PDB file of C-alpha atoms in Angstrom:
ATOM      1  CA  UNK A   1       6.005  17.919 -11.489  1.00 31.00           C
ATOM      2  CA  UNK A   2       3.918  15.307  -9.744  1.00 27.00           C
ATOM      3  CA  UNK A   3       5.888  12.503 -11.376  1.00 36.00           C
ATOM      4  CA  UNK A   4       9.202  13.967 -10.402  1.00 35.00           C
ATOM      5  CA  UNK A   5       8.047  14.351  -6.782  1.00 33.00           C
ATOM      6  CA  UNK A   6       6.874  10.774  -6.791  1.00 36.00           C
ATOM      7  CA  UNK A   7      10.285   9.653  -8.010  1.00 38.00           C
ATOM      8  CA  UNK A   8      12.143  11.620  -5.293  1.00 33.00           C
ATOM      9  CA  UNK A   9       9.824  10.328  -2.555  1.00 36.00           C
ATOM     10  CA  UNK A  10      10.329   6.638  -3.550  1.00 36.00           C
ATOM     11  CA  UNK A  11      14.126   6.767  -3.679  1.00 35.00           C
ATOM     12  CA  UNK A  12      15.860   5.629  -0.524  1.00 33.00           C
ATOM     13  CA  UNK A  13      12.816   4.472   1.433  1.00 35.00           C
ATOM     14  CA  UNK A  14      14.085   1.045   2.129  1.00 35.00           C
ATOM     15  CA  UNK A  15      15.198   2.140   5.593  1.00 36.00           C
ATOM     16  CA  UNK A  16      12.089   4.073   6.522  1.00 40.00           C
ATOM     17  CA  UNK A  17      11.043   3.641  10.189  1.00 47.00           C
ATOM     18  CA  UNK A  18       7.291   2.898  10.494  1.00 52.00           C
ATOM     19  CA  UNK A  19       6.088   4.145  13.950  1.00 55.00           C
ATOM     20  CA  UNK A  20       3.340   2.391  15.819  1.00 51.00           C
ATOM     21  CA  UNK A  21       0.586   4.224  17.693  1.00 49.00           C
ATOM     22  CA  UNK A  22      -1.068   2.615  20.646  1.00 44.00           C
ATOM     23  CA  UNK A  23      -1.742   3.082  24.324  1.00 40.00           C
ATOM     24  CA  UNK A  24      -1.679   0.896  27.453  1.00 35.00           C
ATOM     25  CA  UNK A  25      -5.516   1.195  27.587  1.00 37.00           C
ATOM     26  CA  UNK A  26      -5.915  -0.630  24.271  1.00 41.00           C
ATOM     27  CA  UNK A  27      -5.606  -4.370  23.885  1.00 40.00           C
ATOM     28  CA  UNK A  28      -5.627  -4.044  20.061  1.00 42.00           C
ATOM     29  CA  UNK A  29      -2.150  -3.019  18.738  1.00 43.00           C
ATOM     30  CA  UNK A  30      -1.745  -1.382  15.328  1.00 46.00           C
ATOM     31  CA  UNK A  31      -1.811  -3.749  12.335  1.00 49.00           C
ATOM     32  CA  UNK A  32       0.069  -3.991   9.157  1.00 49.00           C
ATOM     33  CA  UNK A  33      -1.817  -4.310   5.903  1.00 48.00           C
ATOM     34  CA  UNK A  34       1.010  -5.019   3.463  1.00 53.00           C
ATOM     35  CA  UNK A  35       1.977  -5.662   0.881  1.00 68.00           C
ATOM     36  CA  UNK A  36      -0.097  -3.601  -1.600  1.00 77.00           C
ATOM     37  CA  UNK A  37       1.035  -3.201  -5.236  1.00 82.00           C
ATOM     38  CA  UNK A  38       0.672   0.412  -6.380  1.00 82.00           C
ATOM     39  CA  UNK A  39      -0.024   2.079  -9.729  1.00 86.00           C
ATOM     40  CA  UNK A  40       0.982   5.517 -10.772  1.00 89.00           C
ATOM     41  CA  UNK A  41      -0.354   7.294 -13.894  1.00 88.00           C
ATOM     42  CA  UNK A  42       1.092   9.317 -16.789  1.00 84.00           C
ATOM     43  CA  UNK A  43      -2.286  10.510 -18.039  1.00 89.00           C
ATOM     44  CA  UNK A  44      -5.685  11.618 -16.892  1.00 93.00           C
ATOM     45  CA  UNK A  45      -8.235   8.862 -16.351  1.00 94.00           C
ATOM     46  CA  UNK A  46     -11.882   9.736 -16.156  1.00 95.00           C
ATOM     47  CA  UNK A  47     -15.118   7.700 -16.482  1.00 97.00           C
ATOM     48  CA  UNK A  48     -13.144   4.598 -17.561  1.00 96.00           C
ATOM     49  CA  UNK A  49     -15.242   1.515 -18.469  1.00 97.00           C
ATOM     50  CA  UNK A  50     -13.901  -1.693 -16.969  1.00 96.00           C
ATOM     51  CA  UNK A  51     -14.217  -3.467 -20.264  1.00 97.00           C
ATOM     52  CA  UNK A  52     -11.685  -1.016 -21.854  1.00 96.00           C
ATOM     53  CA  UNK A  53      -8.651  -2.924 -20.554  1.00 96.00           C
ATOM     54  CA  UNK A  54      -6.196  -1.425 -23.069  1.00 95.00           C
ATOM     55  CA  UNK A  55      -6.961   2.113 -22.009  1.00 95.00           C
ATOM     56  CA  UNK A  56      -6.649   1.152 -18.293  1.00 95.00           C
ATOM     57  CA  UNK A  57      -3.226  -0.453 -18.768  1.00 95.00           C
ATOM     58  CA  UNK A  58      -2.018   2.295 -21.129  1.00 94.00           C
ATOM     59  CA  UNK A  59      -2.775   4.914 -18.399  1.00 95.00           C
ATOM     60  CA  UNK A  60      -0.399   3.329 -15.899  1.00 95.00           C
ATOM     61  CA  UNK A  61       3.115   4.808 -15.924  1.00 94.00           C
ATOM     62  CA  UNK A  62       4.771   2.496 -13.410  1.00 95.00           C
ATOM     63  CA  UNK A  63       4.330   0.197 -10.427  1.00 96.00           C
ATOM     64  CA  UNK A  64       5.635   0.107  -6.893  1.00 96.00           C
ATOM     65  CA  UNK A  65       5.166  -1.762  -3.645  1.00 96.00           C
ATOM     66  CA  UNK A  66       3.994  -0.247  -0.326  1.00 94.00           C
ATOM     67  CA  UNK A  67       3.157  -1.099   3.265  1.00 93.00           C
ATOM     68  CA  UNK A  68      -0.272   0.353   4.214  1.00 91.00           C
ATOM     69  CA  UNK A  69      -0.070   0.695   8.028  1.00 91.00           C
ATOM     70  CA  UNK A  70      -3.163   1.144  10.216  1.00 90.00           C
ATOM     71  CA  UNK A  71      -3.553   2.040  13.837  1.00 88.00           C
ATOM     72  CA  UNK A  72      -6.216  -0.581  14.532  1.00 87.00           C
ATOM     73  CA  UNK A  73      -7.217   0.742  17.912  1.00 85.00           C
ATOM     74  CA  UNK A  74      -8.064   4.199  16.478  1.00 86.00           C
ATOM     75  CA  UNK A  75      -9.818   2.575  13.541  1.00 89.00           C
ATOM     76  CA  UNK A  76     -12.069   0.415  15.607  1.00 88.00           C
ATOM     77  CA  UNK A  77     -12.987   3.229  17.986  1.00 88.00           C
ATOM     78  CA  UNK A  78     -14.041   5.346  15.002  1.00 88.00           C
ATOM     79  CA  UNK A  79     -16.077   2.513  13.518  1.00 90.00           C
ATOM     80  CA  UNK A  80     -17.815   1.920  16.860  1.00 90.00           C
ATOM     81  CA  UNK A  81     -18.899   5.639  16.823  1.00 90.00           C
ATOM     82  CA  UNK A  82     -19.815   5.567  13.185  1.00 92.00           C
ATOM     83  CA  UNK A  83     -17.112   8.021  12.367  1.00 90.00           C
ATOM     84  CA  UNK A  84     -14.621   8.198   9.434  1.00 90.00           C
ATOM     85  CA  UNK A  85     -11.480   6.326  10.264  1.00 87.00           C
ATOM     86  CA  UNK A  86      -8.925   7.925   7.886  1.00 87.00           C
ATOM     87  CA  UNK A  87      -6.978   9.076  10.945  1.00 85.00           C
ATOM     88  CA  UNK A  88      -6.051   5.422  11.498  1.00 89.00           C
ATOM     89  CA  UNK A  89      -3.991   5.493   8.312  1.00 89.00           C
ATOM     90  CA  UNK A  90      -2.807   9.082   8.503  1.00 88.00           C
ATOM     91  CA  UNK A  91       0.174   9.006  10.957  1.00 88.00           C
ATOM     92  CA  UNK A  92       3.567   9.986   9.794  1.00 89.00           C
ATOM     93  CA  UNK A  93       5.519   7.122   8.179  1.00 88.00           C
ATOM     94  CA  UNK A  94       2.414   4.946   7.809  1.00 90.00           C
ATOM     95  CA  UNK A  95       2.961   4.408   4.064  1.00 92.00           C
ATOM     96  CA  UNK A  96       6.493   3.250   3.215  1.00 93.00           C
ATOM     97  CA  UNK A  97       6.953   2.844  -0.556  1.00 94.00           C
ATOM     98  CA  UNK A  98       9.473   0.948  -2.676  1.00 95.00           C
ATOM     99  CA  UNK A  99      11.365   2.456  -5.592  1.00 96.00           C
ATOM    100  CA  UNK A 100       9.511   2.808  -8.818  1.00 95.00           C
ATOM    101  CA  UNK A 101       9.201  -0.407 -10.880  1.00 97.00           C
ATOM    102  CA  UNK A 102       8.943   0.146 -14.684  1.00 96.00           C
ATOM    103  CA  UNK A 103       6.024  -1.359 -16.554  1.00 95.00           C
ATOM    104  CA  UNK A 104       8.494  -3.386 -18.715  1.00 96.00           C
ATOM    105  CA  UNK A 105       9.463  -5.338 -15.514  1.00 97.00           C
ATOM    106  CA  UNK A 106       5.919  -6.444 -14.900  1.00 97.00           C
ATOM    107  CA  UNK A 107       4.360  -7.407 -18.333  1.00 96.00           C
ATOM    108  CA  UNK A 108       1.282  -8.865 -16.533  1.00 96.00           C
ATOM    109  CA  UNK A 109       0.415  -7.238 -13.253  1.00 95.00           C
ATOM    110  CA  UNK A 110      -1.870 -10.218 -12.499  1.00 95.00           C
ATOM    111  CA  UNK A 111       0.974 -12.709 -12.780  1.00 96.00           C
ATOM    112  CA  UNK A 112       3.275 -11.799  -9.964  1.00 97.00           C
ATOM    113  CA  UNK A 113       3.797 -12.891  -6.468  1.00 96.00           C
ATOM    114  CA  UNK A 114       3.962 -10.386  -3.590  1.00 96.00           C
ATOM    115  CA  UNK A 115       5.166 -11.211   0.015  1.00 96.00           C
ATOM    116  CA  UNK A 116       5.889  -9.755   3.430  1.00 95.00           C
ATOM    117  CA  UNK A 117       7.969 -11.000   6.275  1.00 96.00           C
ATOM    118  CA  UNK A 118       8.214  -9.951   9.920  1.00 95.00           C
ATOM    119  CA  UNK A 119      11.513 -10.700  11.479  1.00 96.00           C
ATOM    120  CA  UNK A 120      12.341 -13.026   8.457  1.00 96.00           C
ATOM    121  CA  UNK A 121       9.113 -15.062   9.032  1.00 96.00           C
ATOM    122  CA  UNK A 122       6.690 -15.063   6.072  1.00 94.00           C
ATOM    123  CA  UNK A 123       3.295 -13.629   7.046  1.00 94.00           C
ATOM    124  CA  UNK A 124       1.868 -12.851   3.564  1.00 94.00           C
ATOM    125  CA  UNK A 125       2.623 -14.458   0.203  1.00 95.00           C
ATOM    126  CA  UNK A 126       0.344 -14.816  -2.722  1.00 95.00           C
ATOM    127  CA  UNK A 127      -0.103 -14.309  -6.459  1.00 96.00           C
ATOM    128  CA  UNK A 128      -1.775 -11.161  -7.824  1.00 95.00           C
ATOM    129  CA  UNK A 129      -3.808 -13.582  -9.892  1.00 95.00           C
ATOM    130  CA  UNK A 130      -5.984 -13.939  -6.811  1.00 94.00           C
ATOM    131  CA  UNK A 131      -7.036 -10.322  -6.677  1.00 93.00           C
ATOM    132  CA  UNK A 132     -10.778 -10.027  -6.226  1.00 92.00           C
ATOM    133  CA  UNK A 133     -10.973  -7.158  -8.700  1.00 93.00           C
ATOM    134  CA  UNK A 134      -8.707  -6.650 -11.726  1.00 94.00           C
ATOM    135  CA  UNK A 135      -6.942  -3.375 -12.316  1.00 95.00           C
ATOM    136  CA  UNK A 136      -9.322  -2.121 -15.071  1.00 96.00           C
ATOM    137  CA  UNK A 137     -12.316  -2.644 -12.685  1.00 96.00           C
ATOM    138  CA  UNK A 138     -10.418  -0.784  -9.847  1.00 95.00           C
ATOM    139  CA  UNK A 139      -9.639   2.202 -12.108  1.00 96.00           C
ATOM    140  CA  UNK A 140     -13.151   2.228 -13.526  1.00 97.00           C
ATOM    141  CA  UNK A 141     -14.734   2.422 -10.088  1.00 97.00           C
ATOM    142  CA  UNK A 142     -12.410   5.147  -8.885  1.00 96.00           C
ATOM    143  CA  UNK A 143     -12.397   7.226 -12.120  1.00 96.00           C
ATOM    144  CA  UNK A 144     -16.243   7.420 -12.151  1.00 97.00           C
ATOM    145  CA  UNK A 145     -16.149   9.198  -8.830  1.00 97.00           C
ATOM    146  CA  UNK A 146     -12.884  11.169  -9.021  1.00 96.00           C
ATOM    147  CA  UNK A 147     -10.604  11.956 -11.931  1.00 96.00           C
ATOM    148  CA  UNK A 148      -7.204  10.160 -11.721  1.00 94.00           C
ATOM    149  CA  UNK A 149      -4.526  12.666 -12.735  1.00 93.00           C
ATOM    150  CA  UNK A 150      -1.010  12.359 -13.964  1.00 91.00           C
ATOM    151  CA  UNK A 151       1.239  11.358 -10.955  1.00 90.00           C
ATOM    152  CA  UNK A 152      -1.633  10.038  -8.815  1.00 93.00           C
ATOM    153  CA  UNK A 153      -1.020   6.729  -6.978  1.00 93.00           C
ATOM    154  CA  UNK A 154      -3.569   3.938  -6.437  1.00 94.00           C
ATOM    155  CA  UNK A 155      -3.089   1.094  -3.911  1.00 92.00           C
ATOM    156  CA  UNK A 156      -4.563  -2.204  -4.689  1.00 90.00           C
ATOM    157  CA  UNK A 157      -5.431  -5.170  -2.388  1.00 84.00           C
ATOM    158  CA  UNK A 158      -3.305  -7.248  -0.050  1.00 88.00           C
ATOM    159  CA  UNK A 159      -3.040 -11.059   0.457  1.00 90.00           C
ATOM    160  CA  UNK A 160      -4.430 -12.952   3.421  1.00 90.00           C
ATOM    161  CA  UNK A 161      -2.275 -12.914   6.582  1.00 90.00           C
ATOM    162  CA  UNK A 162      -2.777  -9.464   8.014  1.00 88.00           C
ATOM    163  CA  UNK A 163      -1.458  -9.163  11.553  1.00 88.00           C
ATOM    164  CA  UNK A 164       0.048  -6.974  14.200  1.00 89.00           C
ATOM    165  CA  UNK A 165       3.533  -5.563  14.575  1.00 91.00           C
ATOM    166  CA  UNK A 166       5.364  -4.029  17.604  1.00 91.00           C
ATOM    167  CA  UNK A 167       8.385  -1.857  18.158  1.00 91.00           C
ATOM    168  CA  UNK A 168      11.614  -3.777  17.384  1.00 93.00           C
ATOM    169  CA  UNK A 169       9.996  -5.835  14.546  1.00 94.00           C
ATOM    170  CA  UNK A 170      11.455  -5.535  11.019  1.00 95.00           C
ATOM    171  CA  UNK A 171       9.159  -5.946   8.055  1.00 95.00           C
ATOM    172  CA  UNK A 172      10.383  -6.663   4.591  1.00 96.00           C
ATOM    173  CA  UNK A 173       8.310  -6.649   1.420  1.00 96.00           C
ATOM    174  CA  UNK A 174       9.102  -7.820  -2.137  1.00 96.00           C
ATOM    175  CA  UNK A 175       7.598  -8.797  -5.506  1.00 97.00           C
ATOM    176  CA  UNK A 176       8.624 -11.687  -7.744  1.00 97.00           C
ATOM    177  CA  UNK A 177       7.931 -11.764 -11.552  1.00 97.00           C
ATOM    178  CA  UNK A 178       8.833 -14.852 -13.622  1.00 96.00           C
ATOM    179  CA  UNK A 179      10.673 -16.279 -10.757  1.00 95.00           C
ATOM    180  CA  UNK A 180      12.906 -13.226 -10.472  1.00 97.00           C
ATOM    181  CA  UNK A 181      12.764 -10.977  -7.379  1.00 97.00           C
ATOM    182  CA  UNK A 182      12.658  -7.257  -8.376  1.00 98.00           C
ATOM    183  CA  UNK A 183      15.236  -5.173  -6.565  1.00 98.00           C
ATOM    184  CA  UNK A 184      13.088  -1.977  -7.104  1.00 97.00           C
ATOM    185  CA  UNK A 185      10.149  -3.582  -5.257  1.00 97.00           C
ATOM    186  CA  UNK A 186      11.988  -4.309  -2.004  1.00 97.00           C
ATOM    187  CA  UNK A 187      11.169  -2.467   1.216  1.00 96.00           C
ATOM    188  CA  UNK A 188      12.779  -2.852   4.672  1.00 96.00           C
ATOM    189  CA  UNK A 189      11.212  -1.100   7.659  1.00 93.00           C
ATOM    190  CA  UNK A 190      12.056  -1.121  11.284  1.00 94.00           C
ATOM    191  CA  UNK A 191       8.995  -0.579  13.562  1.00 92.00           C
ATOM    192  CA  UNK A 192       9.533   2.022  16.255  1.00 89.00           C
ATOM    193  CA  UNK A 193       7.388   3.544  18.948  1.00 86.00           C
ATOM    194  CA  UNK A 194       5.477   6.591  17.854  1.00 81.00           C
ATOM    195  CA  UNK A 195       6.758  10.081  18.748  1.00 84.00           C
ATOM    196  CA  UNK A 196       3.242  11.568  18.004  1.00 82.00           C
ATOM    197  CA  UNK A 197       1.664  13.554  20.853  1.00 86.00           C
ATOM    198  CA  UNK A 198      -1.744  12.143  19.828  1.00 81.00           C
ATOM    199  CA  UNK A 199      -3.417  10.342  22.713  1.00 78.00           C
ATOM    200  CA  UNK A 200      -5.757   7.481  22.021  1.00 75.00           C
ATOM    201  CA  UNK A 201      -8.735   7.148  24.309  1.00 76.00           C
ATOM    202  CA  UNK A 202     -11.507   4.588  24.219  1.00 73.00           C
ATOM    203  CA  UNK A 203     -15.021   5.680  25.167  1.00 65.00           C
TER     204      UNK A 203
END
């Protein structure tokens, strides 16, 4: 059930509209944190040891790309107060995802290039070889705290180049493997002003 819901949610997201959340009182606009490769699972993962690379990779059902949006003003205010800042990533449309990418299309997830453009200008582009922590280590750390279940999604890291976006901008994301750009990994998102009634206030 989870896997089918994931497939349905991934289809047709290339034209999702990412809404920004900011106020005139803030001099720090929302930021983008893309692109982030994603992993989804077809079996339960619990107490995985990082050295067990085969089990880690065998547990992955497929890959995808995403844009992990953050309302930086809300995040910084929460940090200043010592509060959790998950609200900064929780607004509607803040996680556009690509279509599902089969494992066969990415034989080595640490040998791919991910990129993001804003208005056709490259802002981020790097190899997954540069990830600080490999996938087995990431899954090990998570699975020792919470069980990863079939259909769960894990977002990995993002290359250097994080910056701000504003209404009217268009973000595009992609992934290249062996010199070939994968159609399933493409995302195109138009940034729009938020329709949320949430009011950001600094203290």
